Every structure is written in C-alpha cells, then in structure tokens.
PDB file of C-alpha atoms and ligand atoms in Angstrom:
ATOM      1  CA  UNK A   1      25.584 -43.815  18.254  1.00 91.00           C
ATOM      2  CA  UNK A   2      26.605 -46.450  20.916  1.00 95.00           C
ATOM      3  CA  UNK A   3      29.895 -45.795  22.366  1.00 96.00           C
ATOM      4  CA  UNK A   4      32.216 -46.983  25.450  1.00 97.00           C
ATOM      5  CA  UNK A   5      34.653 -44.607  27.047  1.00 97.00           C
ATOM      6  CA  UNK A   6      37.446 -46.538  28.660  1.00 97.00           C
ATOM      7  CA  UNK A   7      40.106 -45.023  31.099  1.00 96.00           C
ATOM      8  CA  UNK A   8      41.219 -45.079  34.863  1.00 94.00           C
ATOM      9  CA  UNK A   9      39.435 -42.959  37.410  1.00 92.00           C
ATOM     10  CA  UNK A  10      39.923 -39.402  36.696  1.00 88.00           C
ATOM     11  CA  UNK A  11      40.918 -39.657  33.146  1.00 91.00           C
ATOM     12  CA  UNK A  12      37.896 -37.476  32.286  1.00 91.00           C
ATOM     13  CA  UNK A  13      35.312 -39.844  30.945  1.00 94.00           C
ATOM     14  CA  UNK A  14      32.267 -38.343  32.781  1.00 92.00           C
ATOM     15  CA  UNK A  15      33.320 -34.869  31.306  1.00 92.00           C
ATOM     16  CA  UNK A  16      33.671 -36.091  27.690  1.00 95.00           C
ATOM     17  CA  UNK A  17      30.453 -38.001  28.063  1.00 96.00           C
ATOM     18  CA  UNK A  18      28.701 -35.022  28.925  1.00 94.00           C
ATOM     19  CA  UNK A  19      29.917 -33.000  25.678  1.00 93.00           C
ATOM     20  CA  UNK A  20      28.892 -36.244  23.534  1.00 93.00           C
ATOM     21  CA  UNK A  21      25.299 -36.346  24.971  1.00 93.00           C
ATOM     22  CA  UNK A  22      25.013 -32.578  24.395  1.00 90.00           C
ATOM     23  CA  UNK A  23      26.308 -32.457  20.844  1.00 88.00           C
ATOM     24  CA  UNK A  24      24.803 -36.027  19.662  1.00 89.00           C
ATOM     25  CA  UNK A  25      21.569 -36.088  21.370  1.00 89.00           C
ATOM     26  CA  UNK A  26      22.157 -39.574  23.182  1.00 94.00           C
ATOM     27  CA  UNK A  27      22.341 -40.500  26.753  1.00 96.00           C
ATOM     28  CA  UNK A  28      25.084 -40.962  29.267  1.00 96.00           C
ATOM     29  CA  UNK A  29      25.068 -44.392  31.209  1.00 96.00           C
ATOM     30  CA  UNK A  30      27.288 -44.156  34.071  1.00 96.00           C
ATOM     31  CA  UNK A  31      27.132 -47.012  36.245  1.00 97.00           C
ATOM     32  CA  UNK A  32      28.862 -45.118  39.126  1.00 95.00           C
ATOM     33  CA  UNK A  33      26.395 -42.633  39.019  1.00 95.00           C
ATOM     34  CA  UNK A  34      23.565 -45.274  39.059  1.00 96.00           C
ATOM     35  CA  UNK A  35      25.133 -47.040  41.764  1.00 96.00           C
ATOM     36  CA  UNK A  36      25.429 -43.703  44.024  1.00 95.00           C
ATOM     37  CA  UNK A  37      21.841 -43.263  43.293  1.00 95.00           C
ATOM     38  CA  UNK A  38      20.817 -46.557  44.441  1.00 96.00           C
ATOM     39  CA  UNK A  39      23.134 -45.974  47.460  1.00 96.00           C
ATOM     40  CA  UNK A  40      21.378 -42.675  48.109  1.00 94.00           C
ATOM     41  CA  UNK A  41      17.911 -44.030  47.736  1.00 96.00           C
ATOM     42  CA  UNK A  42      18.845 -46.971  50.034  1.00 96.00           C
ATOM     43  CA  UNK A  43      17.602 -49.932  47.457  1.00 96.00           C
ATOM     44  CA  UNK A  44      18.807 -53.406  48.026  1.00 94.00           C
ATOM     45  CA  UNK A  45      21.461 -53.120  45.293  1.00 95.00           C
ATOM     46  CA  UNK A  46      22.647 -49.616  46.891  1.00 96.00           C
ATOM     47  CA  UNK A  47      22.836 -51.492  50.274  1.00 95.00           C
ATOM     48  CA  UNK A  48      24.834 -54.160  48.682  1.00 95.00           C
ATOM     49  CA  UNK A  49      27.096 -51.906  46.741  1.00 96.00           C
ATOM     50  CA  UNK A  50      27.806 -48.998  49.221  1.00 95.00           C
ATOM     51  CA  UNK A  51      30.713 -50.619  51.312  1.00 95.00           C
ATOM     52  CA  UNK A  52      32.286 -52.371  48.149  1.00 96.00           C
ATOM     53  CA  UNK A  53      32.457 -48.762  46.528  1.00 96.00           C
ATOM     54  CA  UNK A  54      33.708 -46.957  49.566  1.00 94.00           C
ATOM     55  CA  UNK A  55      36.734 -49.676  49.563  1.00 94.00           C
ATOM     56  CA  UNK A  56      37.261 -48.551  45.778  1.00 94.00           C
ATOM     57  CA  UNK A  57      36.632 -52.403  44.681  1.00 96.00           C
ATOM     58  CA  UNK A  58      34.346 -53.201  42.046  1.00 97.00           C
ATOM     59  CA  UNK A  59      30.542 -54.326  42.600  1.00 97.00           C
ATOM     60  CA  UNK A  60      29.652 -57.646  41.490  1.00 97.00           C
ATOM     61  CA  UNK A  61      29.368 -58.091  37.832  1.00 97.00           C
ATOM     62  CA  UNK A  62      25.759 -59.546  37.999  1.00 96.00           C
ATOM     63  CA  UNK A  63      24.487 -56.463  39.700  1.00 97.00           C
ATOM     64  CA  UNK A  64      26.071 -53.918  37.038  1.00 97.00           C
ATOM     65  CA  UNK A  65      25.078 -55.992  34.111  1.00 97.00           C
ATOM     66  CA  UNK A  66      21.429 -55.905  35.293  1.00 96.00           C
ATOM     67  CA  UNK A  67      21.405 -52.519  35.986  1.00 96.00           C
ATOM     68  CA  UNK A  68      22.653 -51.837  32.420  1.00 96.00           C
ATOM     69  CA  UNK A  69      20.467 -54.405  30.700  1.00 94.00           C
ATOM     70  CA  UNK A  70      17.495 -52.390  32.215  1.00 93.00           C
ATOM     71  CA  UNK A  71      18.931 -49.016  31.146  1.00 94.00           C
ATOM     72  CA  UNK A  72      19.590 -49.825  27.706  1.00 94.00           C
ATOM     73  CA  UNK A  73      16.086 -51.089  27.298  1.00 90.00           C
ATOM     74  CA  UNK A  74      14.472 -47.838  28.268  1.00 92.00           C
ATOM     75  CA  UNK A  75      13.042 -45.374  25.503  1.00 91.00           C
ATOM     76  CA  UNK A  76      15.621 -42.639  25.769  1.00 93.00           C
ATOM     77  CA  UNK A  77      18.553 -44.875  25.216  1.00 93.00           C
ATOM     78  CA  UNK A  78      16.774 -45.810  21.608  1.00 91.00           C
ATOM     79  CA  UNK A  79      18.837 -43.069  20.011  1.00 90.00           C
ATOM     80  CA  UNK A  80      22.051 -44.270  21.480  1.00 94.00           C
ATOM     81  CA  UNK A  81      24.125 -43.817  24.518  1.00 96.00           C
ATOM     82  CA  UNK A  82      27.599 -43.463  25.781  1.00 96.00           C
ATOM     83  CA  UNK A  83      28.808 -45.760  28.515  1.00 97.00           C
ATOM     84  CA  UNK A  84      30.969 -44.306  31.099  1.00 95.00           C
ATOM     85  CA  UNK A  85      32.313 -46.844  33.825  1.00 96.00           C
ATOM     86  CA  UNK A  86      30.883 -49.820  32.176  1.00 98.00           C
ATOM     87  CA  UNK A  87      32.104 -52.455  31.045  1.00 98.00           C
ATOM     88  CA  UNK A  88      34.825 -52.776  33.836  1.00 98.00           C
ATOM     89  CA  UNK A  89      35.651 -56.444  33.642  1.00 98.00           C
ATOM     90  CA  UNK A  90      35.899 -58.918  30.614  1.00 98.00           C
ATOM     91  CA  UNK A  91      32.891 -60.754  31.854  1.00 98.00           C
ATOM     92  CA  UNK A  92      30.958 -57.422  31.852  1.00 98.00           C
ATOM     93  CA  UNK A  93      32.101 -56.830  28.080  1.00 98.00           C
ATOM     94  CA  UNK A  94      30.905 -60.319  27.267  1.00 98.00           C
ATOM     95  CA  UNK A  95      27.522 -59.746  28.940  1.00 97.00           C
ATOM     96  CA  UNK A  96      27.177 -56.349  26.927  1.00 97.00           C
ATOM     97  CA  UNK A  97      28.029 -58.105  23.598  1.00 97.00           C
ATOM     98  CA  UNK A  98      25.349 -60.834  24.447  1.00 96.00           C
ATOM     99  CA  UNK A  99      22.778 -58.074  25.667  1.00 95.00           C
ATOM    100  CA  UNK A 100      23.424 -55.926  22.202  1.00 95.00           C
ATOM    101  CA  UNK A 101      23.272 -59.057  20.000  1.00 95.00           C
ATOM    102  CA  UNK A 102      20.078 -60.191  21.627  1.00 94.00           C
ATOM    103  CA  UNK A 103      18.656 -56.679  20.700  1.00 92.00           C
ATOM    104  CA  UNK A 104      20.210 -56.485  17.164  1.00 93.00           C
ATOM    105  CA  UNK A 105      22.279 -53.640  18.261  1.00 93.00           C
ATOM    106  CA  UNK A 106      25.982 -52.774  17.439  1.00 93.00           C
ATOM    107  CA  UNK A 107      28.842 -50.737  19.302  1.00 94.00           C
ATOM    108  CA  UNK A 108      30.106 -47.925  17.012  1.00 92.00           C
ATOM    109  CA  UNK A 109      33.432 -47.927  18.957  1.00 92.00           C
ATOM    110  CA  UNK A 110      35.310 -47.787  22.191  1.00 96.00           C
ATOM    111  CA  UNK A 111      37.512 -44.798  22.819  1.00 96.00           C
ATOM    112  CA  UNK A 112      40.289 -45.178  25.454  1.00 97.00           C
ATOM    113  CA  UNK A 113      41.399 -42.103  27.138  1.00 96.00           C
ATOM    114  CA  UNK A 114      45.098 -42.511  27.810  1.00 95.00           C
ATOM    115  CA  UNK A 115      46.534 -40.831  30.921  1.00 94.00           C
ATOM    116  CA  UNK A 116      49.711 -40.905  33.040  1.00 91.00           C
ATOM    117  CA  UNK A 117      48.763 -42.512  36.271  1.00 87.00           C
ATOM    118  CA  UNK A 118      50.821 -40.023  38.110  1.00 86.00           C
ATOM    119  CA  UNK A 119      48.414 -36.882  37.316  1.00 88.00           C
ATOM    120  CA  UNK A 120      45.098 -38.843  38.518  1.00 88.00           C
ATOM    121  CA  UNK A 121      45.506 -37.905  42.319  1.00 87.00           C
ATOM    122  CA  UNK A 122      46.002 -34.266  41.205  1.00 88.00           C
ATOM    123  CA  UNK A 123      42.988 -34.326  39.096  1.00 86.00           C
ATOM    124  CA  UNK A 124      40.805 -35.985  41.734  1.00 87.00           C
ATOM    125  CA  UNK A 125      42.031 -33.684  44.298  1.00 88.00           C
ATOM    126  CA  UNK A 126      41.034 -30.715  42.109  1.00 88.00           C
ATOM    127  CA  UNK A 127      37.511 -32.152  41.468  1.00 87.00           C
ATOM    128  CA  UNK A 128      37.161 -32.558  45.299  1.00 89.00           C
ATOM    129  CA  UNK A 129      38.023 -28.901  45.858  1.00 90.00           C
ATOM    130  CA  UNK A 130      35.924 -27.777  42.964  1.00 92.00           C
ATOM    131  CA  UNK A 131      32.834 -29.541  44.319  1.00 90.00           C
ATOM    132  CA  UNK A 132      33.447 -28.345  47.764  1.00 91.00           C
ATOM    133  CA  UNK A 133      33.599 -24.713  46.410  1.00 94.00           C
ATOM    134  CA  UNK A 134      30.301 -25.307  44.928  1.00 94.00           C
ATOM    135  CA  UNK A 135      28.925 -26.704  48.057  1.00 93.00           C
ATOM    136  CA  UNK A 136      28.327 -30.133  46.525  1.00 91.00           C
ATOM    137  CA  UNK A 137      28.607 -33.507  48.585  1.00 86.00           C
ATOM    138  CA  UNK A 138      32.088 -35.092  47.865  1.00 87.00           C
ATOM    139  CA  UNK A 139      32.157 -38.749  46.784  1.00 86.00           C
ATOM    140  CA  UNK A 140      33.165 -40.937  49.550  1.00 87.00           C
ATOM    141  CA  UNK A 141      35.662 -42.690  47.532  1.00 89.00           C
ATOM    142  CA  UNK A 142      37.572 -39.445  46.242  1.00 87.00           C
ATOM    143  CA  UNK A 143      39.977 -39.886  48.830  1.00 89.00           C
ATOM    144  CA  UNK A 144      43.962 -40.480  48.225  1.00 86.00           C
ATOM    145  CA  UNK A 145      43.655 -43.753  50.115  1.00 88.00           C
ATOM    146  CA  UNK A 146      40.769 -45.128  48.028  1.00 92.00           C
ATOM    147  CA  UNK A 147      41.991 -43.810  44.869  1.00 90.00           C
ATOM    148  CA  UNK A 148      44.774 -46.310  45.278  1.00 89.00           C
ATOM    149  CA  UNK A 149      42.152 -49.001  45.684  1.00 92.00           C
ATOM    150  CA  UNK A 150      40.417 -47.811  42.593  1.00 93.00           C
ATOM    151  CA  UNK A 151      43.452 -47.442  40.484  1.00 93.00           C
ATOM    152  CA  UNK A 152      44.532 -51.076  41.487  1.00 93.00           C
ATOM    153  CA  UNK A 153      41.286 -52.469  40.499  1.00 95.00           C
ATOM    154  CA  UNK A 154      41.328 -50.583  37.042  1.00 95.00           C
ATOM    155  CA  UNK A 155      44.805 -52.188  36.423  1.00 95.00           C
ATOM    156  CA  UNK A 156      43.873 -55.500  37.298  1.00 97.00           C
ATOM    157  CA  UNK A 157      40.300 -56.082  36.020  1.00 97.00           C
ATOM    158  CA  UNK A 158      39.584 -53.206  33.493  1.00 97.00           C
ATOM    159  CA  UNK A 159      42.770 -52.608  31.583  1.00 96.00           C
ATOM    160  CA  UNK A 160      42.362 -56.052  30.091  1.00 97.00           C
ATOM    161  CA  UNK A 161      39.429 -54.483  28.160  1.00 97.00           C
ATOM    162  CA  UNK A 162      41.797 -52.493  25.876  1.00 97.00           C
ATOM    163  CA  UNK A 163      43.119 -55.756  24.465  1.00 97.00           C
ATOM    164  CA  UNK A 164      39.763 -57.152  24.067  1.00 97.00           C
ATOM    165  CA  UNK A 165      38.324 -54.353  22.403  1.00 97.00           C
ATOM    166  CA  UNK A 166      41.677 -53.831  20.101  1.00 96.00           C
ATOM    167  CA  UNK A 167      41.148 -57.493  19.221  1.00 96.00           C
ATOM    168  CA  UNK A 168      37.898 -56.962  17.913  1.00 94.00           C
ATOM    169  CA  UNK A 169      39.210 -53.981  15.989  1.00 93.00           C
ATOM    170  CA  UNK A 170      36.954 -51.480  17.648  1.00 94.00           C
ATOM    171  CA  UNK A 171      39.449 -49.432  19.832  1.00 95.00           C
ATOM    172  CA  UNK A 172      40.339 -45.874  19.328  1.00 95.00           C
ATOM    173  CA  UNK A 173      42.952 -44.133  21.604  1.00 95.00           C
ATOM    174  CA  UNK A 174      42.832 -40.263  22.447  1.00 96.00           C
ATOM    175  CA  UNK A 175      45.453 -38.386  24.535  1.00 94.00           C
ATOM    176  CA  UNK A 176      43.649 -37.781  27.950  1.00 94.00           C
ATOM    177  CA  UNK A 177      46.419 -35.704  29.069  1.00 93.00           C
ATOM    178  CA  UNK A 178      45.469 -32.997  26.435  1.00 93.00           C
ATOM    179  CA  UNK A 179      43.035 -30.124  27.449  1.00 93.00           C
ATOM    180  CA  UNK A 180      39.262 -30.828  27.472  1.00 94.00           C
ATOM    181  CA  UNK A 181      38.504 -29.183  24.118  1.00 95.00           C
ATOM    182  CA  UNK A 182      41.550 -31.055  22.440  1.00 95.00           C
ATOM    183  CA  UNK A 183      40.283 -34.188  23.814  1.00 95.00           C
ATOM    184  CA  UNK A 184      36.713 -33.687  22.688  1.00 94.00           C
ATOM    185  CA  UNK A 185      38.086 -32.667  19.274  1.00 93.00           C
ATOM    186  CA  UNK A 186      39.949 -35.945  19.102  1.00 94.00           C
ATOM    187  CA  UNK A 187      36.899 -37.839  19.960  1.00 92.00           C
ATOM    188  CA  UNK A 188      34.822 -36.018  17.529  1.00 90.00           C
ATOM    189  CA  UNK A 189      37.374 -36.618  14.817  1.00 90.00           C
ATOM    190  CA  UNK A 190      37.290 -40.580  15.489  1.00 88.00           C
ATOM    191  CA  UNK A 191      33.471 -40.366  15.514  1.00 86.00           C
ATOM    192  CA  UNK A 192      33.512 -38.637  12.199  1.00 83.00           C
ATOM    193  CA  UNK A 193      35.750 -41.117  10.589  1.00 80.00           C
ATOM    194  CA  UNK A 194      33.603 -43.670  12.012  1.00 71.00           C
ATOM    195  CA  UNK A 195      30.606 -42.146  10.762  1.00 64.00           C
ATOM    196  CA  UNK A 196      31.966 -41.477   7.110  1.00 57.00           C
ATOM    197  CA  UNK A 197      32.657 -45.338   6.961  1.00 53.00           C
ATOM    198  CA  UNK A 198      29.236 -46.203   8.271  1.00 56.00           C
ATOM    199  CA  UNK A 199      27.763 -43.865   5.948  1.00 55.00           C
ATOM    200  CA  UNK A 200      29.544 -45.411   2.881  1.00 53.00           C
ATOM    201  CA  UNK A 201      28.284 -48.932   3.884  1.00 51.00           C
ATOM    202  CA  UNK A 202      24.785 -48.378   3.560  1.00 49.00           C
ATOM    203  CA  UNK A 203      25.026 -46.690   0.215  1.00 46.00           C
ATOM    204  CA  UNK A 204      26.412 -50.276  -1.209  1.00 47.00           C
ATOM    205  CA  UNK A 205      23.802 -51.921   0.754  1.00 47.00           C
ATOM    206  CA  UNK A 206      20.911 -49.696  -0.707  1.00 48.00           C
ATOM    207  CA  UNK A 207      22.329 -50.308  -4.350  1.00 49.00           C
ATOM    208  CA  UNK A 208      22.366 -53.942  -3.847  1.00 52.00           C
ATOM    209  CA  UNK A 209      18.995 -53.946  -2.580  1.00 51.00           C
ATOM    210  CA  UNK A 210      17.573 -51.695  -5.436  1.00 50.00           C
ATOM    211  CA  UNK A 211      19.373 -54.328  -8.086  1.00 53.00           C
ATOM    212  CA  UNK A 212      17.666 -57.114  -6.201  1.00 51.00           C
ATOM    213  CA  UNK A 213      14.303 -55.447  -6.768  1.00 53.00           C
ATOM    214  CA  UNK A 214      14.717 -54.666 -10.096  1.00 54.00           C
ATOM    215  CA  UNK A 215      12.781 -56.973 -12.358  1.00 52.00           C
ATOM    216  CA  UNK A 216      14.800 -59.702 -13.980  1.00 53.00           C
ATOM    217  CA  UNK A 217      15.038 -59.500 -17.587  1.00 52.00           C
ATOM    218  CA  UNK A 218      12.418 -62.097 -19.188  1.00 54.00           C
ATOM    219  CA  UNK A 219      14.632 -65.085 -20.432  1.00 56.00           C
ATOM    220  CA  UNK A 220      14.558 -65.335 -24.191  1.00 51.00           C
ATOM    221  CA  UNK A 221      12.975 -68.610 -25.574  1.00 52.00           C
ATOM    222  CA  UNK A 222      15.127 -70.641 -27.760  1.00 52.00           C
ATOM    223  CA  UNK A 223      13.330 -69.156 -30.974  1.00 54.00           C
ATOM    224  CA  UNK A 224      13.856 -65.303 -29.858  1.00 55.00           C
ATOM    225  CA  UNK A 225      17.391 -66.265 -29.314  1.00 50.00           C
ATOM    226  CA  UNK A 226      18.022 -67.760 -32.393  1.00 52.00           C
ATOM    227  CA  UNK A 227      16.191 -64.948 -34.249  1.00 51.00           C
ATOM    228  CA  UNK A 228      18.242 -62.176 -32.470  1.00 49.00           C
ATOM    229  CA  UNK A 229      21.582 -64.122 -33.159  1.00 51.00           C
ATOM    230  CA  UNK A 230      20.885 -64.187 -36.848  1.00 52.00           C
ATOM    231  CA  UNK A 231      22.707 -61.057 -38.869  1.00 52.00           C
ATOM    232  CA  UNK A 232      20.048 -58.350 -39.286  1.00 50.00           C
ATOM    233  CA  UNK A 233      18.889 -58.279 -42.905  1.00 50.00           C
ATOM    234  CA  UNK A 234      18.259 -54.673 -44.796  1.00 48.00           C
ATOM    235  CA  UNK A 235      14.925 -53.087 -44.543  1.00 47.00           C
ATOM    236  CA  UNK A 236      14.145 -53.812 -48.143  1.00 47.00           C
ATOM    237  CA  UNK A 237      14.823 -57.556 -47.930  1.00 48.00           C
ATOM    238  CA  UNK A 238      12.712 -57.666 -44.623  1.00 48.00           C
ATOM    239  CA  UNK A 239       9.710 -56.117 -46.304  1.00 49.00           C
ATOM    240  CA  UNK A 240       9.610 -58.571 -49.182  1.00 46.00           C
ATOM    241  CA  UNK A 241       6.650 -60.986 -49.109  1.00 47.00           C
ATOM    242  CA  UNK A 242       6.663 -64.603 -49.288  1.00 48.00           C
ATOM    243  CA  UNK A 243       7.107 -64.527 -52.982  1.00 49.00           C
ATOM    244  CA  UNK A 244      10.318 -62.962 -52.809  1.00 49.00           C
ATOM    245  CA  UNK A 245       8.861 -59.893 -54.492  1.00 51.00           C
ATOM    246  CA  UNK A 246       9.109 -56.482 -52.639  1.00 47.00           C
ATOM    247  CA  UNK A 247       5.743 -55.615 -50.729  1.00 48.00           C
ATOM    248  CA  UNK A 248       3.229 -53.195 -52.208  1.00 49.00           C
ATOM    249  CA  UNK A 249       4.262 -50.288 -50.340  1.00 50.00           C
ATOM    250  CA  UNK A 250       7.957 -50.826 -51.560  1.00 45.00           C
ATOM    251  CA  UNK A 251       7.077 -51.557 -55.182  1.00 46.00           C
ATOM    252  CA  UNK A 252       4.880 -48.278 -55.090  1.00 48.00           C
ATOM    253  CA  UNK A 253       7.727 -46.411 -53.832  1.00 49.00           C
ATOM    254  CA  UNK A 254      10.109 -47.850 -56.516  1.00 45.00           C
ATOM    255  CA  UNK A 255       7.781 -46.992 -59.205  1.00 43.00           C
ATOM    256  CA  UNK A 256       7.402 -43.206 -58.077  1.00 49.00           C
ATOM    257  CA  UNK A 257      11.365 -42.922 -58.081  1.00 44.00           C
ATOM    258  CA  UNK A 258      11.435 -44.293 -61.764  1.00 41.00           C
TER     259      UNK A 258
HETATM  260  P1  ADP B   1      35.578 -43.627  38.719  1.00 79.89           P
HETATM  261  O1  ADP B   1      35.770 -42.122  38.704  1.00 79.89           O
HETATM  262  O2  ADP B   1      36.489 -44.408  39.438  1.00 79.89           O
HETATM  263  O3  ADP B   1      35.694 -44.096  37.156  1.00 79.89           O
HETATM  264  P2  ADP B   1      32.754 -44.340  38.826  1.00 79.89           P
HETATM  265  O4  ADP B   1      31.985 -43.401  39.211  1.00 79.89           O
HETATM  266  O5  ADP B   1      32.757 -44.809  37.598  1.00 79.89           O
HETATM  267  O6  ADP B   1      34.221 -44.117  39.331  1.00 79.89           O
HETATM  268  O7  ADP B   1      32.676 -45.527  39.852  1.00 79.89           O
HETATM  269  C1  ADP B   1      32.544 -45.537  41.314  1.00 79.89           C
HETATM  270  C2  ADP B   1      32.578 -46.890  41.784  1.00 79.89           C
HETATM  271  O8  ADP B   1      31.600 -47.733  41.456  1.00 79.89           O
HETATM  272  C3  ADP B   1      33.574 -47.742  41.366  1.00 79.89           C
HETATM  273  O9  ADP B   1      34.729 -47.844  42.288  1.00 79.89           O
HETATM  274  C4  ADP B   1      32.881 -49.084  41.617  1.00 79.89           C
HETATM  275  O10 ADP B   1      33.016 -49.332  42.899  1.00 79.89           O
HETATM  276  C5  ADP B   1      31.548 -48.965  41.486  1.00 79.89           C
HETATM  277  N1  ADP B   1      31.393 -49.157  39.875  1.00 79.89           N
HETATM  278  C6  ADP B   1      30.945 -48.257  38.823  1.00 79.89           C
HETATM  279  N2  ADP B   1      30.896 -49.160  37.933  1.00 79.89           N
HETATM  280  C7  ADP B   1      31.131 -50.301  37.971  1.00 79.89           C
HETATM  281  C8  ADP B   1      31.044 -51.421  37.282  1.00 79.89           C
HETATM  282  N3  ADP B   1      31.044 -51.559  35.876  1.00 79.89           N
HETATM  283  N4  ADP B   1      31.418 -52.563  37.773  1.00 79.89           N
HETATM  284  C9  ADP B   1      31.789 -52.654  38.966  1.00 79.89           C
HETATM  285  N5  ADP B   1      31.590 -51.505  39.951  1.00 79.89           N
HETATM  286  C10 ADP B   1      31.513 -50.462  39.347  1.00 79.89           C
END
C-alpha cells in the first residue's frame, strides 16, 4: 500500500501515519522527521535546511525529492509506505510521479485531512505542552510565530495539491476535526473501499490471462468442416457398407430378431 496524507501542519498526519504503519505493516516516510534528523546530525543537507525550517519555510524541492528517492528505494519500503509531509509542492508531486513510474509503482490513494485553520494553533500548543511534560525536545518551529509561516507556506504551495490529485481522481477527504479514532476509522473505510476495487480488478486480469493460456481449438479443415455441417445420418445408415447393404454385424442382429 502506497499512500499520501495531505493536510496543514497540526492536521494529524503524523498521528494517523503511525496508526497506519502499525496496522498495515508499511513504513512512514516523513520528510519533516528526516530533515530534523539531518539537522540533528549536522549533515550538509541538515545545515542547509536548518534555518529554512526554523522560519517555517519550505526546503528546496531538489533536496526533499532526493531524500525521498533514496528512501523509497530502501528494502523496508518495498511493502508500502505512507508519505507524511511529502509532496508539499506541485513540482514535488510531479517528481514523485516520475519516480514511481520509473520503478513501475503506483499510488493507492491520497487522503486529505480537512481541518479548520482556527484550531491548528490550539493543537500545536497542546502538542508542545505534552512534549514538554514528557521531557522531550520541543520542535524549534512549534511556536505561534513560526506556525503562521508554516500555514502560509501550506496555503500557497501545498494546498494546490488537493486539486492536482483530485484531477487525477485519486483524492479522498476525511474530516480531520473528528476524534483520532473516528479519523482513523474513516481512513480505513477509504482504504478498504480502494482495496475492494483493487481486489476485483486482478480477478478479471487473472481470467483474461488464463483464457489466453488455454490452447486454441484446432481449426477445422475444409473437409472436416463440411462433414460436421452435413445432417447426421442414423446409426443403421452409417453402418451400411459401400454396397448399400447393412454391415455384417447389423445383418446378424436383424437375423436374430426375426
Ligand atoms: P508540519 O507539522 O508543519 O507539517 P513537518 O514535520 O512535516 O511539519 O515539516 C517541518 C518542516 O520541514 C517544514 O516546515 C519544512 O520547513 C520542512 N519540510 C518538511 N517536508 C518538506 C517538504 N516536502 N518540502 C519542503 N520542506 C519540507
């Protein structure tokens, strides 16, 4: 299963991605997590991304596309993945299309978590408080100020993806304002309906393949075709020999009955 979760910061993509990976045995590919790991490790990508992320802006497309291209090719992603935070621009979506086409892979769906922007700040404040309570390091971009930048980046650069995938007939929307369990159930319903469509398709394909494998019937020769077209004669008539008299076996039987 290969999925994309779309939605603004705080929509719940990460939470739902976690549930999906636990239930479906796929991996979560979060460009945000990968970039934060690069920043923490001080890699060249991390050094380039750090200040951009702290401002709530988007890291250049070529960097994230290269990260994803590398990650999708790893063995644990073979069974499937849920993309969280990628693609974030139409250019990234097009790059993903090319990447998957090159590997002969297809996306199973794109799920948009729809939320009211008004609640996003509350959600992020709650997340910060919970992280602090657990003694975890709070993200540098989880502040009211940076959230404004992240939201405007979402509106300008990522929201157009809703139309991009709707135009391809791949978009499903889920009410992200519902509870975590309700959102998860709605997501599962979409995935199940998609899976049942997929399950029906291979059956047809299998049938077509098995028909193609079946030996073609030998073509009738002109002579055989003519003989099968002739009306069937009765058994007694067919057993007559060339002289027109019934064959011995028939004659004997006729004698016996007399
Ligand atoms: P959010 O909770 O805002 O969705 P993420 O953890 O997905 O945050 O991303 C954090 C930051 O990492 C983004 O604000 C952006 O700077 C950078 N980032 C993550 N994914 C991408 C991407 N696909 N393209 C560009 N920048 C990205």
